[in-house]
Every structure is written in structure tokens, then in C-alpha cells.
Amino acid sequence: MHVRKIRELFEALERFDRDAVAALYAEDVEQVEMPNRLKPEGDRRGRAQMLSDLERSKTILRSQKYDMKNAVGAGSLVMVEYEWTGVLAISMGPRAPGDTLRGNCAVSLEFCDGLIVRQRNYDCF
């Protein structure tokens, strides 16, 4: 069941569908992004900031794709490996509009009452 919700999340993120994404997260969700090349200090966000960042990403990316490779779960916790690709809409450093960014990623998602309550991202760009 939780894997189906994660597929729904990935599909909503690909469409930049704020309402569909919001419907999958608890009001008090916490997302932690571990340090990576794009965010050397990592990040910690709540629901409002996550949704705001999704809106902002529509101005940065033409499109994005989440390709789920593996998922394993135990109880309320699911770990997912996926490949993320994003096509730039703007210049970003040495990258030009139309260039594709890639990341090999893993995410830990915890559920309560069918909603995501905790998310930890381990992104390798």
C-alpha cells in the first residue's frame, strides 16, 4: 500500500501538482535532505516550505522524472531507490536551458494513517 502512495507522489512531483503532493503529506511532516552537491549543508523543511519549493521548481525545470528502481518496507517505513532526471528551463552555473540533470537517490518515508509524516532524502548528484 505504501509503495502505491510513493508512486502517486512521484507522479504528482513529475506533474508539479502541488495539490496532489499536498494530499500525500501530513500537516506536521518533516523532510530532511542530507548534504549533497546541490545543498552542501543539507536542508530541513516542513510541509509549507516543501510545497513552496515545488512551486519554485516549476520555474527552474521544464520537466522532471522519478524512475523507481527498488522499494522495501517494514511496517510504516519504506526505503526507495530511484533515478531522478530534470531538464533545466533556465541556466544554472555551467548548465544551459535544455540540459539534463541526473541524480541517483534514496529516500526513507514514514507513514501514519496513510500520510507521509517523515522523509529523509539521500541524493547523489
Short mmCIF file of C-alpha atoms in Angstrom, two decimals:
data_model
loop_
_atom_site.label_atom_id
_atom_site.label_comp_id
_atom_site.label_asym_id
_atom_site.label_seq_id
_atom_site.Cartn_x
_atom_site.Cartn_y
_atom_site.Cartn_z
CA MET A 1 0.00 0.00 0.00
CA HIS A 2 2.72 2.50 0.91
CA VAL A 3 4.61 1.80 -2.32
CA ARG A 4 1.46 2.73 -4.25
CA LYS A 5 1.37 6.06 -2.36
CA ILE A 6 5.02 6.67 -3.24
CA ARG A 7 4.26 6.05 -6.92
CA GLU A 8 1.43 8.59 -6.60
CA LEU A 9 3.87 11.04 -5.01
CA PHE A 10 6.46 10.60 -7.77
CA GLU A 11 3.80 11.04 -10.47
CA ALA A 12 2.48 14.20 -8.79
CA LEU A 13 6.01 15.59 -8.46
CA GLU A 14 6.60 14.92 -12.17
CA ARG A 15 3.47 16.98 -12.96
CA PHE A 16 4.48 19.69 -10.43
CA ASP A 17 0.98 19.12 -9.00
CA ARG A 18 1.02 20.98 -5.68
CA ASP A 19 -2.44 19.84 -4.57
CA ALA A 20 -1.78 16.16 -5.29
CA VAL A 21 1.56 16.33 -3.46
CA ALA A 22 -0.01 18.16 -0.50
CA ALA A 23 -2.68 15.45 -0.19
CA LEU A 24 0.01 12.82 0.49
CA TYR A 25 1.78 14.65 3.35
CA ALA A 26 0.66 15.11 6.95
CA GLU A 27 0.36 18.71 8.15
CA ASP A 28 3.33 18.22 10.51
CA VAL A 29 5.60 16.34 8.08
CA GLU A 30 9.34 16.89 8.39
CA GLN A 31 11.67 16.43 5.43
CA VAL A 32 15.42 16.19 5.92
CA GLU A 33 17.72 16.38 2.91
CA MET A 34 21.16 15.03 3.67
CA PRO A 35 24.14 17.10 2.43
CA ASN A 36 24.78 16.74 -1.27
CA ARG A 37 26.38 18.56 -4.20
CA LEU A 38 23.41 20.92 -4.65
CA LYS A 39 22.88 21.50 -0.92
CA PRO A 40 26.25 21.08 0.86
CA GLU A 41 24.69 21.91 4.24
CA GLY A 42 21.65 19.73 3.65
CA ASP A 43 18.19 21.05 4.48
CA ARG A 44 15.28 20.61 6.88
CA ARG A 45 11.79 21.64 5.83
CA GLY A 46 8.18 21.44 6.85
CA ARG A 47 5.14 20.99 4.62
CA ALA A 48 4.69 24.66 3.70
CA GLN A 49 8.31 25.04 2.58
CA MET A 50 8.22 21.76 0.66
CA LEU A 51 5.16 22.90 -1.28
CA SER A 52 6.62 26.36 -1.87
CA ASP A 53 9.82 24.79 -3.21
CA LEU A 54 7.76 22.60 -5.56
CA GLU A 55 6.13 25.73 -6.99
CA ARG A 56 9.54 27.37 -7.38
CA SER A 57 10.94 24.29 -9.14
CA LYS A 58 8.46 24.87 -11.99
CA THR A 59 10.47 27.98 -12.88
CA ILE A 60 13.78 26.08 -12.81
CA LEU A 61 12.84 22.80 -14.51
CA ARG A 62 10.97 22.13 -17.75
CA SER A 63 10.29 18.62 -16.61
CA GLN A 64 11.40 16.01 -14.10
CA LYS A 65 11.16 12.23 -13.88
CA TYR A 66 11.36 9.85 -10.93
CA ASP A 67 12.28 6.31 -12.01
CA MET A 68 11.75 3.95 -9.07
CA LYS A 69 14.35 1.16 -9.06
CA ASN A 70 13.71 -0.65 -5.75
CA ALA A 71 11.43 -0.34 -2.76
CA VAL A 72 11.46 -2.23 0.51
CA GLY A 73 9.26 -1.68 3.51
CA ALA A 74 8.76 -2.76 7.08
CA GLY A 75 5.71 -1.56 8.97
CA SER A 76 5.26 2.17 8.44
CA LEU A 77 8.72 2.70 6.86
CA VAL A 78 9.56 2.39 3.16
CA MET A 79 13.00 2.84 1.57
CA VAL A 80 13.10 3.64 -2.13
CA GLU A 81 15.97 3.81 -4.62
CA TYR A 82 15.27 5.92 -7.69
CA GLU A 83 16.89 7.83 -10.51
CA TRP A 84 15.85 11.48 -10.81
CA THR A 85 16.26 13.44 -14.02
CA GLY A 86 15.37 17.06 -14.54
CA VAL A 87 15.50 19.17 -17.70
CA LEU A 88 16.54 22.75 -16.98
CA ALA A 89 14.31 25.64 -18.00
CA ILE A 90 16.99 28.19 -17.06
CA SER A 91 20.77 28.47 -16.94
CA MET A 92 22.33 27.06 -13.78
CA GLY A 93 26.07 27.53 -13.44
CA PRO A 94 27.70 25.95 -16.49
CA ARG A 95 24.41 24.29 -17.49
CA ALA A 96 22.15 25.75 -20.18
CA PRO A 97 18.37 25.55 -20.60
CA GLY A 98 17.55 22.13 -22.02
CA ASP A 99 20.44 20.39 -20.24
CA THR A 100 19.52 17.32 -18.20
CA LEU A 101 20.49 16.94 -14.55
CA ARG A 102 20.68 13.43 -13.06
CA GLY A 103 20.72 12.06 -9.57
CA ASN A 104 20.89 8.59 -8.07
CA CYS A 105 18.81 8.86 -4.95
CA ALA A 106 17.32 7.05 -2.00
CA VAL A 107 14.52 8.22 0.22
CA SER A 108 13.18 6.97 3.53
CA LEU A 109 9.46 7.63 4.01
CA GLU A 110 7.50 7.03 7.20
CA PHE A 111 3.71 6.81 7.11
CA CYS A 112 0.98 7.33 9.69
CA ASP A 113 -2.72 6.97 8.82
CA GLY A 114 -1.83 6.76 5.12
CA LEU A 115 0.10 10.05 5.06
CA ILE A 116 3.83 10.73 4.91
CA VAL A 117 4.98 12.07 8.29
CA ARG A 118 8.76 11.90 7.89
CA GLN A 119 11.01 11.93 4.84
CA ARG A 120 14.80 11.68 4.60
CA ASN A 121 16.45 12.18 1.20
CA TYR A 122 19.90 10.85 0.30
CA ASP A 123 20.63 12.39 -3.10
CA CYS A 124 23.78 11.82 -5.16
CA PHE A 125 24.10 14.37 -7.96
#
